[in-house]
Each structure stands twice: as structure tokens, then as C-alpha cells.
Short mmCIF file of C-alpha atoms in Angstrom, two decimals:
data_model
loop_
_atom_site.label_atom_id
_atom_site.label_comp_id
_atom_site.label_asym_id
_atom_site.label_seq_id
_atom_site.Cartn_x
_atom_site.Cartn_y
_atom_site.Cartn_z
CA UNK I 9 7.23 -9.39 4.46
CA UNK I 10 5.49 -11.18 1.81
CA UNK I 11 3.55 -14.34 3.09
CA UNK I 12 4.02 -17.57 1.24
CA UNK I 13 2.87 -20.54 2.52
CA UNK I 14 2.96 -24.26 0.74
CA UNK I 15 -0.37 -26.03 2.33
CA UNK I 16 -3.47 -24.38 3.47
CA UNK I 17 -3.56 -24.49 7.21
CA UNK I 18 -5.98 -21.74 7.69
CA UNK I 19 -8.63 -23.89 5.68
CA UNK I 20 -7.56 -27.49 7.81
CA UNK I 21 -7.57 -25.09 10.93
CA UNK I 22 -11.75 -24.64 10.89
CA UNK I 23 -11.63 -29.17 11.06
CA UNK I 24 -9.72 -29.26 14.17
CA UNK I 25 -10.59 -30.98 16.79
CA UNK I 26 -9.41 -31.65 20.02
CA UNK I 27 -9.09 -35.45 21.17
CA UNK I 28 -11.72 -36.75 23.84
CA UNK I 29 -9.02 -39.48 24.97
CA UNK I 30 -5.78 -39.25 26.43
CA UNK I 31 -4.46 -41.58 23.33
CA UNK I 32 -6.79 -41.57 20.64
CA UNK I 33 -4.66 -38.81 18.60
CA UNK I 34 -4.83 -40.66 15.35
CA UNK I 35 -8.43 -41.63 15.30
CA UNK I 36 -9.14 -37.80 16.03
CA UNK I 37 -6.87 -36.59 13.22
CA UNK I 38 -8.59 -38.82 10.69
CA UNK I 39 -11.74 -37.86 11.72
CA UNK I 40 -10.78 -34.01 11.10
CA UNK I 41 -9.57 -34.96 7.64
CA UNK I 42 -12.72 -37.27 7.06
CA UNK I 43 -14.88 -34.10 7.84
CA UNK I 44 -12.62 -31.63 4.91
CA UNK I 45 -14.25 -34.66 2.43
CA UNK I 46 -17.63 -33.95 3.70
CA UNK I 47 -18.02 -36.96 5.63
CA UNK I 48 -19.86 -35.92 9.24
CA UNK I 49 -17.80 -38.28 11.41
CA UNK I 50 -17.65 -38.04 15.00
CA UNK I 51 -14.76 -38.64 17.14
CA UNK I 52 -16.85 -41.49 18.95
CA UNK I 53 -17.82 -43.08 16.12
CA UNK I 54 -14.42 -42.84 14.36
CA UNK I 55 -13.33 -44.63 17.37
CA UNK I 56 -15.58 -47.30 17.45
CA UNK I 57 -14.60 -48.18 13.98
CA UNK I 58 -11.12 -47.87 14.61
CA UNK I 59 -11.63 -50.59 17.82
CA UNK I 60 -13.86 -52.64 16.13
CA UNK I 61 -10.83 -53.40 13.31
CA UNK I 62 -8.12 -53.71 15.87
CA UNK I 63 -6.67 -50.23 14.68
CA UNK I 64 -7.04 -48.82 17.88
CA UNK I 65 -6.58 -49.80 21.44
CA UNK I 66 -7.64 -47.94 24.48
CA UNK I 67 -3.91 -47.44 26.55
CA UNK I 68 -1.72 -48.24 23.47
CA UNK I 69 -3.18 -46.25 21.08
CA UNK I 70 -3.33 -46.36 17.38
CA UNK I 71 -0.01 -48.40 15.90
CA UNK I 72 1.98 -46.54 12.10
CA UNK I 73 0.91 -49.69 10.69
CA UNK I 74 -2.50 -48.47 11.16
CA UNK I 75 -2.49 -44.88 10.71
CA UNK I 76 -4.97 -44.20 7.60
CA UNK I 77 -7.11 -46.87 7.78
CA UNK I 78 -10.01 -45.12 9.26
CA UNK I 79 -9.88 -42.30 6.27
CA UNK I 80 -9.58 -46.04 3.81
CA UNK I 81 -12.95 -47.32 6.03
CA UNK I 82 -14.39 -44.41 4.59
CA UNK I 83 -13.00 -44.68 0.82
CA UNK I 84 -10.39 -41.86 1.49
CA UNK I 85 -7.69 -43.09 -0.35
CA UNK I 86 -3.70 -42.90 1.60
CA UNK I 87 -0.29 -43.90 1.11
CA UNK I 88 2.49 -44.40 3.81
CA UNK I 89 6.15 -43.14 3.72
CA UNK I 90 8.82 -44.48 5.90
CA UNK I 91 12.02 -42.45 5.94
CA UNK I 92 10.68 -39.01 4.44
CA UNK I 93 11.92 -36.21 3.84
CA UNK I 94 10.69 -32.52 4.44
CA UNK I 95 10.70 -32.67 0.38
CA UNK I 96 8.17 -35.35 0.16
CA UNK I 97 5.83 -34.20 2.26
CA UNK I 98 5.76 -30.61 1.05
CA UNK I 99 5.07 -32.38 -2.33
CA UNK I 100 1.88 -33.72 -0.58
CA UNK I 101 0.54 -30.77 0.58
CA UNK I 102 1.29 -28.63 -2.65
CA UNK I 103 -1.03 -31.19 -4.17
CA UNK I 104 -3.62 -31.04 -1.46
CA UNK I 105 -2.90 -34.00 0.28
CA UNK I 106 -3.97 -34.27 3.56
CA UNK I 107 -0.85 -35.44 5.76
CA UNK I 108 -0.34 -37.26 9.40
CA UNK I 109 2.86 -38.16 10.70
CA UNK I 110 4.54 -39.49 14.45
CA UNK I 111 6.14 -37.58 16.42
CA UNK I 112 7.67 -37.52 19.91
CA UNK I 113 4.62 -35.25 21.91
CA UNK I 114 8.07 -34.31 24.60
CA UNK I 115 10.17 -32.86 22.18
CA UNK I 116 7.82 -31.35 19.66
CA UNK I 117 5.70 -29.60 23.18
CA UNK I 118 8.59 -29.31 25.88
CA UNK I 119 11.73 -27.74 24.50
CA UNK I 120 12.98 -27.15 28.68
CA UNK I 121 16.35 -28.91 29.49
CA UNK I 122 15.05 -32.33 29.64
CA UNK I 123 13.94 -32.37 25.75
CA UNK I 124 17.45 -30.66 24.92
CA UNK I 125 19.22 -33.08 26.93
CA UNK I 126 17.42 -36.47 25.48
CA UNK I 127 18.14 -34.66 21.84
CA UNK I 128 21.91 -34.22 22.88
CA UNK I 129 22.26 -37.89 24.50
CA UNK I 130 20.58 -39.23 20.92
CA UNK I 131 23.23 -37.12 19.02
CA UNK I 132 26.28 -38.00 20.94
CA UNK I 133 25.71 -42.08 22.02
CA UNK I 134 24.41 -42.77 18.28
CA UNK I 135 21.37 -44.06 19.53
CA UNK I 136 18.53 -44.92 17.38
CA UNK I 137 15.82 -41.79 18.64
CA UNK I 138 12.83 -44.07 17.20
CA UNK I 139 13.68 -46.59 19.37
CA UNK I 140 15.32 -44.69 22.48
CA UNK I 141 12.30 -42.13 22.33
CA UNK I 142 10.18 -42.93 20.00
CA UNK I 143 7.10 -41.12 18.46
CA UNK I 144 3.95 -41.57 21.19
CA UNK I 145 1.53 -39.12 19.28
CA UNK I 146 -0.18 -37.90 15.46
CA UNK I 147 -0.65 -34.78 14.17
CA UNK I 148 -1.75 -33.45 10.61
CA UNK I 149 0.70 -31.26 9.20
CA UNK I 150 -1.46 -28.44 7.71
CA UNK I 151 1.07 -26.45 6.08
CA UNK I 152 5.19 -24.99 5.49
CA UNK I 153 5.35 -20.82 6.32
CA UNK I 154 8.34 -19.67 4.06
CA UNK I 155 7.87 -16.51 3.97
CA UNK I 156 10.87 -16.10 6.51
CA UNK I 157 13.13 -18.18 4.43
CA UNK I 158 16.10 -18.07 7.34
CA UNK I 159 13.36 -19.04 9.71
CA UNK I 160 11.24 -21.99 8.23
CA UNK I 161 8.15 -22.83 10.28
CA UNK I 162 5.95 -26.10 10.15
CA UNK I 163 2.03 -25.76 10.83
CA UNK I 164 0.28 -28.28 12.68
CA UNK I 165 -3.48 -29.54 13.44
CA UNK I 166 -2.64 -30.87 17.26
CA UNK I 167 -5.64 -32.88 18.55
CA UNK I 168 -3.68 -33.47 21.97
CA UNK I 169 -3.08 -29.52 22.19
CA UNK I 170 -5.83 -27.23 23.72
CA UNK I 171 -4.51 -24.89 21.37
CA UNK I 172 -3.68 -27.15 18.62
CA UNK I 173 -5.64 -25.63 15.96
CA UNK I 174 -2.82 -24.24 13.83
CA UNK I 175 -0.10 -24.13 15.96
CA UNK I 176 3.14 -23.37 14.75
CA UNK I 177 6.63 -24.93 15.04
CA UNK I 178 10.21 -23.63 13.75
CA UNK I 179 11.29 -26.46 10.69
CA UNK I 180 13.94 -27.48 12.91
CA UNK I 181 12.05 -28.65 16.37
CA UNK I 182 9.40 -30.37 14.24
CA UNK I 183 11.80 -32.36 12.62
CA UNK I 184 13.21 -33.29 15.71
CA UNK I 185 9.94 -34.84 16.96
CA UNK I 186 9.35 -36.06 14.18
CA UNK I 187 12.70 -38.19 13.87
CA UNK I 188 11.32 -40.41 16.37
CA UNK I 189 8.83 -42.10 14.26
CA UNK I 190 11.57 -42.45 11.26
CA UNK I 191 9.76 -39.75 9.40
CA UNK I 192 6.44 -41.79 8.71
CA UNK I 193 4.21 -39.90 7.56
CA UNK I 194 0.42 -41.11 5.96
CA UNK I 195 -1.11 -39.21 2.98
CA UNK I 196 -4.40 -38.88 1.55
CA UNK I 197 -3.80 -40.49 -2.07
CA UNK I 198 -6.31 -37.07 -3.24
CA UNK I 199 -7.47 -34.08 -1.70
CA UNK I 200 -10.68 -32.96 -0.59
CA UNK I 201 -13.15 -32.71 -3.66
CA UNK I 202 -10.48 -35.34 -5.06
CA UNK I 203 -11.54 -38.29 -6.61
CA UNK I 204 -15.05 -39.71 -7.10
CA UNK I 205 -17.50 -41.19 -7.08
CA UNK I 206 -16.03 -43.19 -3.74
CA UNK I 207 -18.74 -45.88 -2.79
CA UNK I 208 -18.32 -48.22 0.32
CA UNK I 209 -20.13 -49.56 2.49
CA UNK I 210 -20.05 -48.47 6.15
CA UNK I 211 -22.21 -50.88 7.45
CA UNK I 212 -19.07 -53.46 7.48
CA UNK I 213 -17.23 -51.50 9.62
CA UNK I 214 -19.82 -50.16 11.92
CA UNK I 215 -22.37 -53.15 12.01
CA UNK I 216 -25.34 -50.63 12.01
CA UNK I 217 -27.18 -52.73 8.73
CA UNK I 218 -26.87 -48.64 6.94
CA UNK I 219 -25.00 -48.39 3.41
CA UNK I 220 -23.90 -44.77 2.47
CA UNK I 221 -23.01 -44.66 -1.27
CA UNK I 222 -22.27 -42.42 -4.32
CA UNK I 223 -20.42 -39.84 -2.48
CA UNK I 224 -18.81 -38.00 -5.43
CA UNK I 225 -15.97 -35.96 -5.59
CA UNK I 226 -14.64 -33.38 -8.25
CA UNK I 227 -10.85 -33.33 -9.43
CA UNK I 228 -9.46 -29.89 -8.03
CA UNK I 229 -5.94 -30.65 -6.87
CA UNK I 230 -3.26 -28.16 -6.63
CA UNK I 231 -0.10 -28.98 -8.51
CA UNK I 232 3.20 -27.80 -7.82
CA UNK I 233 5.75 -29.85 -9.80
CA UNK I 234 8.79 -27.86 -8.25
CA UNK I 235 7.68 -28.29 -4.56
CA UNK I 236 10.05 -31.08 -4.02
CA UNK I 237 13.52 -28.90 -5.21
CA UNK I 238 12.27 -25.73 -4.05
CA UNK I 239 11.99 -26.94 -0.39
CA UNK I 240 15.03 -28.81 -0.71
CA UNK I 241 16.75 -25.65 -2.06
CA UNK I 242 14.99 -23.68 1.31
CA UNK I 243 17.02 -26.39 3.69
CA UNK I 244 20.02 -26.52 2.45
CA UNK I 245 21.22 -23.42 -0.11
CA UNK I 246 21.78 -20.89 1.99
CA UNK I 247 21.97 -18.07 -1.65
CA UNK I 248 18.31 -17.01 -1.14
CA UNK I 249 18.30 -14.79 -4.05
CA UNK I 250 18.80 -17.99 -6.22
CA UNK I 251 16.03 -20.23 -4.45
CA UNK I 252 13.43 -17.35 -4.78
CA UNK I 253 14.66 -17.30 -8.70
CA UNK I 254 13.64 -20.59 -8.99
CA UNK I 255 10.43 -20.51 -7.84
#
């Protein structure tokens, strides 16, 4: 079977890193992105900068509203989506985009009888999942596998996984999970080697009196105009022959 794979979650996968606090998922996700831009960030001092603003709180976490503004602390660029579909954010990663998004932890880890029965009881009372259940953890999405196109999977850098260096999802169980946070998702606005020259000062955010500037980037995205329509064709046209025409 020939591989095909929009992302590239075996380059993401090397930045991984596994969270140091039960809910500093976010702050740990940035800081994996932060380090594909060159930036040598570690978790504890992405989380001091992320308390020091107010964009993380030790027990609650980091809120949606927030999610990103570490990577903008460091002049990484993002963008936030509410409502999203699997379209837009394959988009994103065909162009190199380095993507987070909310997700329920319970029904994207434990798919046992309790996860099936809180999907079911969503389904059949109407009830709002984002609300009932909503989204309690982050997660970068790395990359989509098609190359089974009747079995779609979603790739994932977990920081609250031991194993959550590339793990891998079926399309359908990830989207469950990620229902709960009304498909948010943040994006980097470039991708690694993106946009340049970024200056900023760190100093503001970290109160250490040091200014790190003239980190420069070169323009290297990857482009895929037809990202959007092919993945929508993958979700919902079930004449394969015609959807691998069209790519």
C-alpha cells in the first residue's frame, strides 16, 4: 500500500515532549513547536511565561482563549478557528502550519464503555458535548495518514501520553474528542523556516533584563491548494477511484 500522508509527523515527532505537570498540556505543546523554529525553550521556562501573563494557571490549566500566545511571546505568528472542519486544518498542515486543538483526553484515550456511553448520551439527549464534556486537554496534530482511504487516521504529538510521540488515532475517534472543544483549533500563521526576520523582545515577558533579536527565517512553505476538497472528497465520497483522480 502506497503511503501518503498530508503533514509531516515523523519530523514534529523528534520535538515531542512529554508534560512535567498534570495540566500544563498547552504550554508543553507550544514549547515543542517553539523548538521546530529553533527557539531552545524549556518547558519550565515556557511556563513561567505563560503564568507570568495570566495564560496559564496551575489546577485550571491553560484557557482556548489563550492557546498560542506563548508561540506569539516568542514572535511565532497564530491564528484561531472556532467551528473547524477536518478541511481546514488539513489546509494548515499542507502548508506547514503547525496546529493545536482541544480535545476531550476521555474519549480521545479511553474508548471502554464509559467513553461509548457519554458519546451515545450526547447523540441521543441533543446535548451540547462542549459543554456536557468538554475538551480538558491540547495536542498538536502532526499529520492525516490516507494511505488507507476507507480507514483515515489522525497523527498526534500527545504531551499528556507517555507514548505520545506520534501516536495515532482512526479520523473518526479524534473527531469525537475533538467535538468537545467546538473544533478550535490554533495555527502557526507560517511554518518553521517561515517568515523572518521575527524580532521581540523576551525580556518583557520573562523580566530577565536579556533581549534576543534578529532571529531570521527563510520562506519554505509547502502549498497544497487542493488540500481543502481533496480531504473533503476523502470524508464524504465514498467513489475512491474519483478522489484519487483528483489529486
Amino acid at each position: 500500500m502506497e503511503e501518503f500522508y498530508i503533514g509531516d509527523p515523523d519530523y514534529q515527532q523528534g520535538h515531542w515532549q512529554l508534560q512535567n505537570l498534570p495540566d500544563n498540556c498547552a504550554v508543553v505543546a507550544q514549547a515543542s513547536i517553539l523548538s521546530q523554529f529553533g527557539f531552545d525553550v524549556s518547558m519550565d521556562e515556557a511556563t513561567y511565561v505563560a503564568m507570568a501573563n495570566g495564560w496559564y494557571s496551575p489546577g485550571f490549566g491553560t484557557s482556548p482563549d489563550d492557546l498560542g500566545n506563548v508561540l506569539e511571546a516568542y514572535g511565532v505568528p497564530t491564528h484561531s478557528v472556532d467551528f473547524a472542519s477536518i478541511e481546514q486544518l488539513a489546509a494548515e498542515l499542507q502548508q506547514g502550519h503547525r496546529v493545536l486543538v482541544g480535545v476531550n483526553s476521555g474519549e480521545l484515550w479511553d474508548q471502554g464503555p464509559m467513553a461509548e456511553f457519554w458519546n451515545w448520551f450526547n447523540e441521543v439527549t441533543g446535548r451540547d458535548s462542549s459543554t456536557f464534556t468538554p475538551a480538558d486537554h491540547a495536542v498538536a496534530v502532526t499529520g492525516l495518514d490516507l494511505s488507507d482511504l476507507n480507514h483515515p487516521q489522525v497523527i498526534l504529538n500527545d504531551p499528556g501520553h507517555p507514548d505520545g510521540a506520534g501516536q495515532v488515532y482512526p479520523l473518526d475517534r479524534f473527531m469525537d474528542a475533538w467535538e468537545n472543544s467546538d473544533f478550535h483549533y490554533t495555527s502557526t500563521s507560517m511554518a518553521p523556516g517561515g517568515a523572518g526576520p521575527i524580532d521581540f523582545d523576551i525580556a518583557r515577558f520573562l523580566g530577565l533584563g536579556t533581549t534576543v533579536a534578529g532571529v531570521s527565517f527563510g520562506l519554505d512553505p509547502i502549498t497544497a491548494d487542493m488540500a481543502g476538497d481533496f480531504v473533503n472528497s476523502l470524508v464524504s465520497n465514498t467513489d475512491w477511484d474519483a478522489v484519487l483522480a483528483a489529486i
